[in-house]
Amino acid sequence: MKDRKDGQALGIAFTLLGGTLWGLCGSCGQFLFQYKNVTSDWLVPLRLTGAGAIILLALTVKSGSGVLELWREPRGRRDILIFALVGMMLCQYSYFTTIQYSNAGTATVLQYTGPAMILVYLCARSRRKPKLYELAGLFCSMLGTFILATHGNVSELAIPVRALLWGMVSAVALVVYTLQPAYLMKKYSTLLTLGWGMLLGGLVLMVLRRPWTVRATVDVQTVAAMAVIILLGTITAFYLYLTGVQTVGASNASMLACIEPVAATVSSVVWLKVQFQAVDLVGFVFVLSTVFIISLNQKREQKSRTAAAGVQN
């Protein structure tokens, strides 16, 4: 029993640390945008290509030619291309572009409207009416986004239009990023899927956005921030989070991951001196409450189904 509790505590710690590193990654991106003439056209291709190459190199050392396994079947090739371009590449590019036009805290919270979109998609796919708690979660997500975008004044946006639009794109891409690679992660591995998704997405962005044309200020601070983004905010964060999910479960992990926008907001305020109004924090609370409403009710339903199955057996 003690070993189980220790493992649970370690899983919680891993999940929280992974989410915190994701939040710090966003603030490092904001630092580069503000002070080093960096744009998302420069940052995202380098981040994805670098992280993907490191992950695949590590997997090659461990399993050799096993890294090519998913390319040996038609569905594997098709799914990894969709995930890399529509999921990974679009999700990361739109997220950092939102930071570029606003700040790390706002961009992260806007992306967290994704769970509500996933609900809408799943209800439409299964042709069922949303449950009461799902409607409550959707309402909170929409209300929080409205508050962030307008501060309650419908005649004027409180954040740049480009930030709001890219934030919504990042949320939609998050839906694809979450749902589409299920087959790949089940048949192969999460790290292999992430590695190829990042590398392919990064290489395509290299061609499309040509980061070498961006006149970024490359100095010690830039290199250090990119190292944090690639090594800590990407590779380490994903590893910690996915390890934590195996211990605490996806439902609990999704709630614990809400530390990400909190970390992004706090680091933006303390480090980068970003100012938020009280109404912004209200919007944050409404959006993040969506995750808690959905996760807690889904967890309760799962327990009920498990208990019912136990009684029948």
PDB file of C-alpha atoms in Angstrom:
ATOM      1  CA  MET A   1       0.000   0.000   0.000  1.00  0.00           C
ATOM      2  CA  LYS A   2       2.842   2.378   0.852  1.00  0.00           C
ATOM      3  CA  ASP A   3       4.548   1.676  -2.486  1.00  0.00           C
ATOM      4  CA  ARG A   4       1.290   2.445  -4.286  1.00  0.00           C
ATOM      5  CA  LYS A   5       0.890   5.756  -2.449  1.00  0.00           C
ATOM      6  CA  ASP A   6       4.525   6.657  -3.151  1.00  0.00           C
ATOM      7  CA  GLY A   7       4.021   5.851  -6.832  1.00  0.00           C
ATOM      8  CA  GLN A   8       0.866   7.972  -6.928  1.00  0.00           C
ATOM      9  CA  ALA A   9       2.663  10.900  -5.300  1.00  0.00           C
ATOM     10  CA  LEU A  10       5.538  10.583  -7.777  1.00  0.00           C
ATOM     11  CA  GLY A  11       3.083  10.490 -10.682  1.00  0.00           C
ATOM     12  CA  ILE A  12       1.392  13.660  -9.422  1.00  0.00           C
ATOM     13  CA  ALA A  13       4.780  15.359  -9.048  1.00  0.00           C
ATOM     14  CA  PHE A  14       5.831  14.342 -12.567  1.00  0.00           C
ATOM     15  CA  THR A  15       2.567  15.608 -14.071  1.00  0.00           C
ATOM     16  CA  LEU A  16       2.739  18.935 -12.233  1.00  0.00           C
ATOM     17  CA  LEU A  17       6.396  19.440 -13.173  1.00  0.00           C
ATOM     18  CA  GLY A  18       5.677  18.609 -16.814  1.00  0.00           C
ATOM     19  CA  GLY A  19       2.849  21.159 -16.932  1.00  0.00           C
ATOM     20  CA  THR A  20       5.028  23.765 -15.204  1.00  0.00           C
ATOM     21  CA  LEU A  21       7.792  23.269 -17.764  1.00  0.00           C
ATOM     22  CA  TRP A  22       5.265  23.716 -20.578  1.00  0.00           C
ATOM     23  CA  GLY A  23       4.216  27.018 -19.024  1.00  0.00           C
ATOM     24  CA  LEU A  24       7.857  28.111 -18.685  1.00  0.00           C
ATOM     25  CA  CYS A  25       8.407  27.157 -22.317  1.00  0.00           C
ATOM     26  CA  GLY A  26       5.695  29.612 -23.368  1.00  0.00           C
ATOM     27  CA  SER A  27       7.264  32.410 -21.328  1.00  0.00           C
ATOM     28  CA  CYS A  28      10.688  31.704 -22.830  1.00  0.00           C
ATOM     29  CA  GLY A  29       9.074  32.077 -26.242  1.00  0.00           C
ATOM     30  CA  GLN A  30       7.556  35.383 -25.172  1.00  0.00           C
ATOM     31  CA  PHE A  31      10.991  36.546 -23.950  1.00  0.00           C
ATOM     32  CA  LEU A  32      12.489  35.811 -27.370  1.00  0.00           C
ATOM     33  CA  PHE A  33       9.647  37.632 -29.133  1.00  0.00           C
ATOM     34  CA  GLN A  34       9.999  40.711 -26.912  1.00  0.00           C
ATOM     35  CA  TYR A  35      13.763  41.084 -26.673  1.00  0.00           C
ATOM     36  CA  LYS A  36      15.521  39.060 -29.389  1.00  0.00           C
ATOM     37  CA  ASN A  37      13.637  39.962 -32.605  1.00  0.00           C
ATOM     38  CA  VAL A  38      12.462  36.364 -32.852  1.00  0.00           C
ATOM     39  CA  THR A  39       9.179  35.396 -34.518  1.00  0.00           C
ATOM     40  CA  SER A  40       7.200  32.149 -34.522  1.00  0.00           C
ATOM     41  CA  ASP A  41       8.529  31.613 -38.071  1.00  0.00           C
ATOM     42  CA  TRP A  42      12.002  31.243 -36.523  1.00  0.00           C
ATOM     43  CA  LEU A  43      11.251  29.637 -33.167  1.00  0.00           C
ATOM     44  CA  VAL A  44       8.769  26.875 -34.022  1.00  0.00           C
ATOM     45  CA  PRO A  45      10.675  25.219 -36.922  1.00  0.00           C
ATOM     46  CA  LEU A  46      13.845  25.081 -34.817  1.00  0.00           C
ATOM     47  CA  ARG A  47      11.999  23.840 -31.740  1.00  0.00           C
ATOM     48  CA  LEU A  48      10.155  21.031 -33.511  1.00  0.00           C
ATOM     49  CA  THR A  49      13.081  19.936 -35.677  1.00  0.00           C
ATOM     50  CA  GLY A  50      15.532  19.979 -32.775  1.00  0.00           C
ATOM     51  CA  ALA A  51      13.263  18.172 -30.314  1.00  0.00           C
ATOM     52  CA  GLY A  52      12.122  15.604 -32.900  1.00  0.00           C
ATOM     53  CA  ALA A  53      15.689  14.828 -33.962  1.00  0.00           C
ATOM     54  CA  ILE A  54      16.830  14.343 -30.349  1.00  0.00           C
ATOM     55  CA  ILE A  55      13.881  12.046 -29.512  1.00  0.00           C
ATOM     56  CA  LEU A  56      14.380   9.901 -32.622  1.00  0.00           C
ATOM     57  CA  LEU A  57      18.136   9.739 -32.073  1.00  0.00           C
ATOM     58  CA  ALA A  58      17.585   8.498 -28.514  1.00  0.00           C
ATOM     59  CA  LEU A  59      15.052   5.914 -29.741  1.00  0.00           C
ATOM     60  CA  THR A  60      17.462   4.796 -32.493  1.00  0.00           C
ATOM     61  CA  VAL A  61      20.195   4.183 -29.918  1.00  0.00           C
ATOM     62  CA  LYS A  62      17.701   2.186 -27.857  1.00  0.00           C
ATOM     63  CA  SER A  63      15.852   0.194 -30.536  1.00  0.00           C
ATOM     64  CA  GLY A  64      17.787   0.615 -33.790  1.00  0.00           C
ATOM     65  CA  SER A  65      15.661   0.267 -36.925  1.00  0.00           C
ATOM     66  CA  GLY A  66      12.494   0.146 -34.775  1.00  0.00           C
ATOM     67  CA  VAL A  67      12.082   3.890 -35.307  1.00  0.00           C
ATOM     68  CA  LEU A  68      11.105   3.165 -38.935  1.00  0.00           C
ATOM     69  CA  GLU A  69       8.406   0.683 -37.972  1.00  0.00           C
ATOM     70  CA  LEU A  70       5.408   2.957 -38.506  1.00  0.00           C
ATOM     71  CA  TRP A  71       6.552   3.746 -42.061  1.00  0.00           C
ATOM     72  CA  ARG A  72       6.155   0.092 -43.091  1.00  0.00           C
ATOM     73  CA  GLU A  73       2.344   0.166 -43.264  1.00  0.00           C
ATOM     74  CA  PRO A  74       0.034   2.472 -45.262  1.00  0.00           C
ATOM     75  CA  ARG A  75      -2.070   3.567 -42.283  1.00  0.00           C
ATOM     76  CA  GLY A  76       1.037   4.349 -40.237  1.00  0.00           C
ATOM     77  CA  ARG A  77       2.405   6.562 -43.013  1.00  0.00           C
ATOM     78  CA  ARG A  78      -0.933   8.309 -43.507  1.00  0.00           C
ATOM     79  CA  ASP A  79      -1.623   8.901 -39.828  1.00  0.00           C
ATOM     80  CA  ILE A  80       1.851  10.220 -38.980  1.00  0.00           C
ATOM     81  CA  LEU A  81       1.669  12.721 -41.843  1.00  0.00           C
ATOM     82  CA  ILE A  82      -1.746  13.985 -40.677  1.00  0.00           C
ATOM     83  CA  PHE A  83      -0.564  14.190 -37.074  1.00  0.00           C
ATOM     84  CA  ALA A  84       2.689  15.940 -37.997  1.00  0.00           C
ATOM     85  CA  LEU A  85       1.114  18.591 -40.229  1.00  0.00           C
ATOM     86  CA  VAL A  86      -2.407  19.215 -38.906  1.00  0.00           C
ATOM     87  CA  GLY A  87      -1.808  18.245 -35.264  1.00  0.00           C
ATOM     88  CA  MET A  88       1.746  18.936 -34.139  1.00  0.00           C
ATOM     89  CA  MET A  89       2.881  21.594 -36.632  1.00  0.00           C
ATOM     90  CA  LEU A  90      -0.323  23.650 -36.688  1.00  0.00           C
ATOM     91  CA  CYS A  91      -0.853  23.359 -32.922  1.00  0.00           C
ATOM     92  CA  GLN A  92       2.655  24.553 -32.037  1.00  0.00           C
ATOM     93  CA  TYR A  93       2.859  27.238 -34.712  1.00  0.00           C
ATOM     94  CA  SER A  94      -0.526  28.755 -33.849  1.00  0.00           C
ATOM     95  CA  TYR A  95       0.218  28.596 -30.098  1.00  0.00           C
ATOM     96  CA  PHE A  96       3.505  30.496 -30.355  1.00  0.00           C
ATOM     97  CA  THR A  97       2.024  32.939 -32.876  1.00  0.00           C
ATOM     98  CA  THR A  98      -0.695  33.697 -30.312  1.00  0.00           C
ATOM     99  CA  ILE A  99       2.047  34.386 -27.747  1.00  0.00           C
ATOM    100  CA  GLN A 100       3.769  36.636 -30.278  1.00  0.00           C
ATOM    101  CA  TYR A 101       0.629  38.778 -30.597  1.00  0.00           C
ATOM    102  CA  SER A 102      -0.407  38.647 -26.907  1.00  0.00           C
ATOM    103  CA  ASN A 103       1.404  36.833 -24.066  1.00  0.00           C
ATOM    104  CA  ALA A 104       2.112  33.327 -22.808  1.00  0.00           C
ATOM    105  CA  GLY A 105      -0.685  33.260 -20.211  1.00  0.00           C
ATOM    106  CA  THR A 106      -3.437  34.370 -22.580  1.00  0.00           C
ATOM    107  CA  ALA A 107      -2.230  32.051 -25.377  1.00  0.00           C
ATOM    108  CA  THR A 108      -2.186  29.030 -23.072  1.00  0.00           C
ATOM    109  CA  VAL A 109      -5.661  29.716 -21.706  1.00  0.00           C
ATOM    110  CA  LEU A 110      -7.116  30.233 -25.202  1.00  0.00           C
ATOM    111  CA  GLN A 111      -5.662  26.871 -26.195  1.00  0.00           C
ATOM    112  CA  TYR A 112      -7.419  25.313 -23.201  1.00  0.00           C
ATOM    113  CA  THR A 113     -10.757  25.912 -24.940  1.00  0.00           C
ATOM    114  CA  GLY A 114      -9.761  22.795 -26.882  1.00  0.00           C
ATOM    115  CA  PRO A 115     -11.402  20.308 -24.443  1.00  0.00           C
ATOM    116  CA  ALA A 116     -14.783  21.971 -25.044  1.00  0.00           C
ATOM    117  CA  MET A 117     -14.271  21.628 -28.789  1.00  0.00           C
ATOM    118  CA  ILE A 118     -13.380  17.965 -28.332  1.00  0.00           C
ATOM    119  CA  LEU A 119     -16.700  17.498 -26.520  1.00  0.00           C
ATOM    120  CA  VAL A 120     -18.632  19.080 -29.381  1.00  0.00           C
ATOM    121  CA  TYR A 121     -16.841  16.872 -31.903  1.00  0.00           C
ATOM    122  CA  LEU A 122     -17.413  13.661 -29.939  1.00  0.00           C
ATOM    123  CA  CYS A 123     -21.105  14.437 -29.459  1.00  0.00           C
ATOM    124  CA  ALA A 124     -21.528  15.149 -33.174  1.00  0.00           C
ATOM    125  CA  ARG A 125     -19.644  11.997 -34.156  1.00  0.00           C
ATOM    126  CA  SER A 126     -21.713   9.760 -31.893  1.00  0.00           C
ATOM    127  CA  ARG A 127     -24.913  11.670 -32.796  1.00  0.00           C
ATOM    128  CA  ARG A 128     -25.964  12.204 -29.215  1.00  0.00           C
ATOM    129  CA  LYS A 129     -27.095  15.179 -27.219  1.00  0.00           C
ATOM    130  CA  PRO A 130     -24.526  16.653 -24.825  1.00  0.00           C
ATOM    131  CA  LYS A 131     -24.972  15.840 -21.162  1.00  0.00           C
ATOM    132  CA  LEU A 132     -25.738  18.527 -18.616  1.00  0.00           C
ATOM    133  CA  TYR A 133     -22.159  18.741 -17.320  1.00  0.00           C
ATOM    134  CA  GLU A 134     -20.871  18.892 -20.899  1.00  0.00           C
ATOM    135  CA  LEU A 135     -23.145  21.865 -21.585  1.00  0.00           C
ATOM    136  CA  ALA A 136     -21.893  23.494 -18.370  1.00  0.00           C
ATOM    137  CA  GLY A 137     -18.293  22.982 -19.458  1.00  0.00           C
ATOM    138  CA  LEU A 138     -18.978  24.365 -22.932  1.00  0.00           C
ATOM    139  CA  PHE A 139     -20.723  27.411 -21.435  1.00  0.00           C
ATOM    140  CA  CYS A 140     -17.795  28.120 -19.086  1.00  0.00           C
ATOM    141  CA  SER A 141     -15.321  27.807 -21.958  1.00  0.00           C
ATOM    142  CA  MET A 142     -17.272  30.192 -24.194  1.00  0.00           C
ATOM    143  CA  LEU A 143     -17.890  32.677 -21.380  1.00  0.00           C
ATOM    144  CA  GLY A 144     -14.227  32.664 -20.354  1.00  0.00           C
ATOM    145  CA  THR A 145     -13.098  33.261 -23.941  1.00  0.00           C
ATOM    146  CA  PHE A 146     -15.645  36.084 -24.305  1.00  0.00           C
ATOM    147  CA  ILE A 147     -14.369  37.746 -21.110  1.00  0.00           C
ATOM    148  CA  LEU A 148     -10.737  37.458 -22.207  1.00  0.00           C
ATOM    149  CA  ALA A 149     -11.477  38.806 -25.671  1.00  0.00           C
ATOM    150  CA  THR A 150     -13.766  41.716 -24.743  1.00  0.00           C
ATOM    151  CA  HIS A 151     -13.458  42.392 -20.976  1.00  0.00           C
ATOM    152  CA  GLY A 152     -17.247  42.529 -21.109  1.00  0.00           C
ATOM    153  CA  ASN A 153     -17.367  45.303 -23.716  1.00  0.00           C
ATOM    154  CA  VAL A 154     -18.856  43.763 -26.876  1.00  0.00           C
ATOM    155  CA  SER A 155     -17.973  46.808 -28.979  1.00  0.00           C
ATOM    156  CA  GLU A 156     -14.207  46.488 -28.494  1.00  0.00           C
ATOM    157  CA  LEU A 157     -11.706  43.621 -28.325  1.00  0.00           C
ATOM    158  CA  ALA A 158      -9.352  43.594 -25.340  1.00  0.00           C
ATOM    159  CA  ILE A 159      -6.710  41.543 -27.170  1.00  0.00           C
ATOM    160  CA  PRO A 160      -5.460  41.848 -30.775  1.00  0.00           C
ATOM    161  CA  VAL A 161      -7.702  40.206 -33.358  1.00  0.00           C
ATOM    162  CA  ARG A 162      -4.743  38.178 -34.634  1.00  0.00           C
ATOM    163  CA  ALA A 163      -4.096  36.820 -31.147  1.00  0.00           C
ATOM    164  CA  LEU A 164      -7.720  35.735 -30.750  1.00  0.00           C
ATOM    165  CA  LEU A 165      -7.863  34.104 -34.191  1.00  0.00           C
ATOM    166  CA  TRP A 166      -4.559  32.259 -33.780  1.00  0.00           C
ATOM    167  CA  GLY A 167      -5.617  31.225 -30.273  1.00  0.00           C
ATOM    168  CA  MET A 168      -8.763  29.625 -31.683  1.00  0.00           C
ATOM    169  CA  VAL A 169      -6.708  27.921 -34.394  1.00  0.00           C
ATOM    170  CA  SER A 170      -4.438  26.494 -31.685  1.00  0.00           C
ATOM    171  CA  ALA A 171      -7.475  25.146 -29.838  1.00  0.00           C
ATOM    172  CA  VAL A 172      -8.822  23.474 -33.000  1.00  0.00           C
ATOM    173  CA  ALA A 173      -5.385  22.032 -33.755  1.00  0.00           C
ATOM    174  CA  LEU A 174      -5.281  20.739 -30.180  1.00  0.00           C
ATOM    175  CA  VAL A 175      -8.416  18.714 -30.942  1.00  0.00           C
ATOM    176  CA  VAL A 176      -6.628  17.042 -33.871  1.00  0.00           C
ATOM    177  CA  TYR A 177      -3.453  16.683 -31.815  1.00  0.00           C
ATOM    178  CA  THR A 178      -5.392  14.919 -29.044  1.00  0.00           C
ATOM    179  CA  LEU A 179      -7.701  12.624 -31.000  1.00  0.00           C
ATOM    180  CA  GLN A 180      -6.011  11.811 -34.304  1.00  0.00           C
ATOM    181  CA  PRO A 181      -2.853   9.889 -33.206  1.00  0.00           C
ATOM    182  CA  ALA A 182      -4.702   7.332 -31.035  1.00  0.00           C
ATOM    183  CA  TYR A 183      -3.931   4.469 -33.450  1.00  0.00           C
ATOM    184  CA  LEU A 184      -0.226   5.355 -33.675  1.00  0.00           C
ATOM    185  CA  MET A 185       0.247   5.680 -29.921  1.00  0.00           C
ATOM    186  CA  LYS A 186      -1.581   2.416 -29.262  1.00  0.00           C
ATOM    187  CA  LYS A 187       0.232   0.326 -31.878  1.00  0.00           C
ATOM    188  CA  TYR A 188       3.688   1.869 -31.597  1.00  0.00           C
ATOM    189  CA  SER A 189       4.630   4.281 -28.802  1.00  0.00           C
ATOM    190  CA  THR A 190       3.907   7.813 -27.696  1.00  0.00           C
ATOM    191  CA  LEU A 191       7.536   8.924 -27.936  1.00  0.00           C
ATOM    192  CA  LEU A 192       7.945   7.471 -31.432  1.00  0.00           C
ATOM    193  CA  THR A 193       4.787   9.260 -32.582  1.00  0.00           C
ATOM    194  CA  LEU A 194       5.875  12.537 -30.994  1.00  0.00           C
ATOM    195  CA  GLY A 195       9.404  12.255 -32.395  1.00  0.00           C
ATOM    196  CA  TRP A 196       8.280  11.780 -36.002  1.00  0.00           C
ATOM    197  CA  GLY A 197       5.484  14.323 -35.605  1.00  0.00           C
ATOM    198  CA  MET A 198       7.886  16.977 -34.364  1.00  0.00           C
ATOM    199  CA  LEU A 199      10.623  16.242 -36.911  1.00  0.00           C
ATOM    200  CA  LEU A 200       8.305  16.175 -39.923  1.00  0.00           C
ATOM    201  CA  GLY A 201       6.336  19.221 -38.763  1.00  0.00           C
ATOM    202  CA  GLY A 202       9.558  21.123 -38.136  1.00  0.00           C
ATOM    203  CA  LEU A 203      11.063  20.257 -41.521  1.00  0.00           C
ATOM    204  CA  VAL A 204       7.897  21.312 -43.375  1.00  0.00           C
ATOM    205  CA  LEU A 205       7.864  24.607 -41.456  1.00  0.00           C
ATOM    206  CA  MET A 206      11.537  25.085 -42.365  1.00  0.00           C
ATOM    207  CA  VAL A 207      10.525  25.040 -46.030  1.00  0.00           C
ATOM    208  CA  LEU A 208       7.338  27.073 -45.631  1.00  0.00           C
ATOM    209  CA  ARG A 209       8.503  29.774 -43.206  1.00  0.00           C
ATOM    210  CA  ARG A 210      12.277  29.909 -43.985  1.00  0.00           C
ATOM    211  CA  PRO A 211      13.559  30.782 -40.507  1.00  0.00           C
ATOM    212  CA  TRP A 212      16.977  31.713 -41.889  1.00  0.00           C
ATOM    213  CA  THR A 213      15.391  34.877 -43.340  1.00  0.00           C
ATOM    214  CA  VAL A 214      14.405  36.116 -39.858  1.00  0.00           C
ATOM    215  CA  ARG A 215      16.994  38.519 -38.458  1.00  0.00           C
ATOM    216  CA  ALA A 216      16.880  37.237 -34.913  1.00  0.00           C
ATOM    217  CA  THR A 217      19.397  38.322 -32.291  1.00  0.00           C
ATOM    218  CA  VAL A 218      21.323  35.143 -31.568  1.00  0.00           C
ATOM    219  CA  ASP A 219      23.383  35.477 -28.382  1.00  0.00           C
ATOM    220  CA  VAL A 220      23.921  33.562 -25.148  1.00  0.00           C
ATOM    221  CA  GLN A 221      20.448  34.440 -23.851  1.00  0.00           C
ATOM    222  CA  THR A 222      18.794  33.303 -27.086  1.00  0.00           C
ATOM    223  CA  VAL A 223      20.660  29.991 -27.048  1.00  0.00           C
ATOM    224  CA  ALA A 224      19.816  29.472 -23.367  1.00  0.00           C
ATOM    225  CA  ALA A 225      16.114  30.196 -23.948  1.00  0.00           C
ATOM    226  CA  MET A 226      16.013  27.811 -26.921  1.00  0.00           C
ATOM    227  CA  ALA A 227      17.749  25.133 -24.846  1.00  0.00           C
ATOM    228  CA  VAL A 228      15.066  25.512 -22.166  1.00  0.00           C
ATOM    229  CA  ILE A 229      12.318  25.376 -24.821  1.00  0.00           C
ATOM    230  CA  ILE A 230      13.687  22.270 -26.580  1.00  0.00           C
ATOM    231  CA  LEU A 231      15.244  20.258 -23.736  1.00  0.00           C
ATOM    232  CA  LEU A 232      13.018  21.195 -20.789  1.00  0.00           C
ATOM    233  CA  GLY A 233       9.818  22.606 -22.264  1.00  0.00           C
ATOM    234  CA  THR A 234       9.481  19.946 -24.958  1.00  0.00           C
ATOM    235  CA  ILE A 235      11.384  16.683 -24.400  1.00  0.00           C
ATOM    236  CA  THR A 236      11.491  16.643 -20.579  1.00  0.00           C
ATOM    237  CA  ALA A 237       7.971  18.079 -20.184  1.00  0.00           C
ATOM    238  CA  PHE A 238       6.405  15.484 -22.496  1.00  0.00           C
ATOM    239  CA  TYR A 239       8.314  12.650 -20.827  1.00  0.00           C
ATOM    240  CA  LEU A 240       7.315  13.729 -17.308  1.00  0.00           C
ATOM    241  CA  TYR A 241       3.688  14.306 -18.244  1.00  0.00           C
ATOM    242  CA  LEU A 242       3.265  11.021 -20.100  1.00  0.00           C
ATOM    243  CA  THR A 243       4.996   9.138 -17.281  1.00  0.00           C
ATOM    244  CA  GLY A 244       2.635  10.780 -14.814  1.00  0.00           C
ATOM    245  CA  VAL A 245      -0.405   9.850 -16.918  1.00  0.00           C
ATOM    246  CA  GLN A 246       0.527   6.169 -16.618  1.00  0.00           C
ATOM    247  CA  THR A 247       0.348   6.460 -12.828  1.00  0.00           C
ATOM    248  CA  VAL A 248      -2.470   8.902 -12.061  1.00  0.00           C
ATOM    249  CA  GLY A 249      -4.628   8.328 -15.157  1.00  0.00           C
ATOM    250  CA  ALA A 250      -5.598  10.625 -18.018  1.00  0.00           C
ATOM    251  CA  SER A 251      -8.511  12.252 -16.162  1.00  0.00           C
ATOM    252  CA  ASN A 252      -6.440  13.287 -13.144  1.00  0.00           C
ATOM    253  CA  ALA A 253      -3.528  14.262 -15.373  1.00  0.00           C
ATOM    254  CA  SER A 254      -5.709  16.620 -17.431  1.00  0.00           C
ATOM    255  CA  MET A 255      -6.681  18.460 -14.233  1.00  0.00           C
ATOM    256  CA  LEU A 256      -3.128  18.575 -12.912  1.00  0.00           C
ATOM    257  CA  ALA A 257      -1.952  19.913 -16.281  1.00  0.00           C
ATOM    258  CA  CYS A 258      -3.939  23.084 -15.559  1.00  0.00           C
ATOM    259  CA  ILE A 259      -0.780  24.157 -13.755  1.00  0.00           C
ATOM    260  CA  GLU A 260       0.508  25.048 -17.257  1.00  0.00           C
ATOM    261  CA  PRO A 261      -1.477  28.290 -17.773  1.00  0.00           C
ATOM    262  CA  VAL A 262      -0.887  29.173 -14.126  1.00  0.00           C
ATOM    263  CA  ALA A 263       2.877  28.758 -14.583  1.00  0.00           C
ATOM    264  CA  ALA A 264       2.798  30.679 -17.872  1.00  0.00           C
ATOM    265  CA  THR A 265       0.849  33.538 -16.289  1.00  0.00           C
ATOM    266  CA  VAL A 266       2.973  33.760 -13.128  1.00  0.00           C
ATOM    267  CA  SER A 267       6.262  33.641 -15.047  1.00  0.00           C
ATOM    268  CA  SER A 268       4.952  36.290 -17.474  1.00  0.00           C
ATOM    269  CA  VAL A 269       4.060  38.602 -14.594  1.00  0.00           C
ATOM    270  CA  VAL A 270       7.184  38.035 -12.459  1.00  0.00           C
ATOM    271  CA  TRP A 271       9.790  37.682 -15.194  1.00  0.00           C
ATOM    272  CA  LEU A 272       8.442  39.626 -18.175  1.00  0.00           C
ATOM    273  CA  LYS A 273       6.374  42.191 -16.222  1.00  0.00           C
ATOM    274  CA  VAL A 274       3.152  41.458 -18.139  1.00  0.00           C
ATOM    275  CA  GLN A 275       0.151  43.153 -16.547  1.00  0.00           C
ATOM    276  CA  PHE A 276      -3.177  41.344 -16.253  1.00  0.00           C
ATOM    277  CA  GLN A 277      -6.426  42.899 -15.100  1.00  0.00           C
ATOM    278  CA  ALA A 278      -8.750  41.240 -12.611  1.00  0.00           C
ATOM    279  CA  VAL A 279     -11.236  40.578 -15.419  1.00  0.00           C
ATOM    280  CA  ASP A 280      -8.535  38.567 -17.256  1.00  0.00           C
ATOM    281  CA  LEU A 281      -8.153  36.304 -14.240  1.00  0.00           C
ATOM    282  CA  VAL A 282     -11.934  35.797 -14.167  1.00  0.00           C
ATOM    283  CA  GLY A 283     -11.759  34.677 -17.799  1.00  0.00           C
ATOM    284  CA  PHE A 284      -8.879  32.316 -16.945  1.00  0.00           C
ATOM    285  CA  VAL A 285     -10.943  30.728 -14.163  1.00  0.00           C
ATOM    286  CA  PHE A 286     -13.956  30.120 -16.420  1.00  0.00           C
ATOM    287  CA  VAL A 287     -11.874  28.510 -19.180  1.00  0.00           C
ATOM    288  CA  LEU A 288      -9.892  26.292 -16.800  1.00  0.00           C
ATOM    289  CA  SER A 289     -13.032  25.267 -14.916  1.00  0.00           C
ATOM    290  CA  THR A 290     -14.088  23.506 -18.125  1.00  0.00           C
ATOM    291  CA  VAL A 291     -11.304  20.961 -17.638  1.00  0.00           C
ATOM    292  CA  PHE A 292     -12.352  20.261 -14.050  1.00  0.00           C
ATOM    293  CA  ILE A 293     -16.061  19.966 -14.888  1.00  0.00           C
ATOM    294  CA  ILE A 294     -15.430  17.522 -17.725  1.00  0.00           C
ATOM    295  CA  SER A 295     -12.705  15.462 -16.053  1.00  0.00           C
ATOM    296  CA  LEU A 296     -14.451  15.050 -12.684  1.00  0.00           C
ATOM    297  CA  ASN A 297     -17.746  13.986 -14.255  1.00  0.00           C
ATOM    298  CA  GLN A 298     -16.083  11.619 -16.698  1.00  0.00           C
ATOM    299  CA  LYS A 299     -14.163  10.073 -13.817  1.00  0.00           C
ATOM    300  CA  ARG A 300     -17.409   9.641 -11.838  1.00  0.00           C
ATOM    301  CA  GLU A 301     -19.108   8.004 -14.835  1.00  0.00           C
ATOM    302  CA  GLN A 302     -16.170   5.651 -15.299  1.00  0.00           C
ATOM    303  CA  LYS A 303     -16.357   4.580 -11.637  1.00  0.00           C
ATOM    304  CA  SER A 304     -20.097   3.976 -11.991  1.00  0.00           C
ATOM    305  CA  ARG A 305     -19.574   1.796 -15.067  1.00  0.00           C
ATOM    306  CA  THR A 306     -16.795  -0.150 -13.315  1.00  0.00           C
ATOM    307  CA  ALA A 307     -18.986  -0.700 -10.245  1.00  0.00           C
ATOM    308  CA  ALA A 308     -21.928  -1.825 -12.431  1.00  0.00           C
ATOM    309  CA  ALA A 309     -19.694  -4.259 -14.316  1.00  0.00           C
ATOM    310  CA  GLY A 310     -18.458  -5.652 -10.992  1.00  0.00           C
ATOM    311  CA  VAL A 311     -22.005  -6.256  -9.783  1.00  0.00           C
ATOM    312  CA  GLN A 312     -22.933  -8.041 -13.026  1.00  0.00           C
ATOM    313  CA  ASN A 313     -19.902 -10.304 -12.761  1.00  0.00           C
TER     314      ASN A 313
END
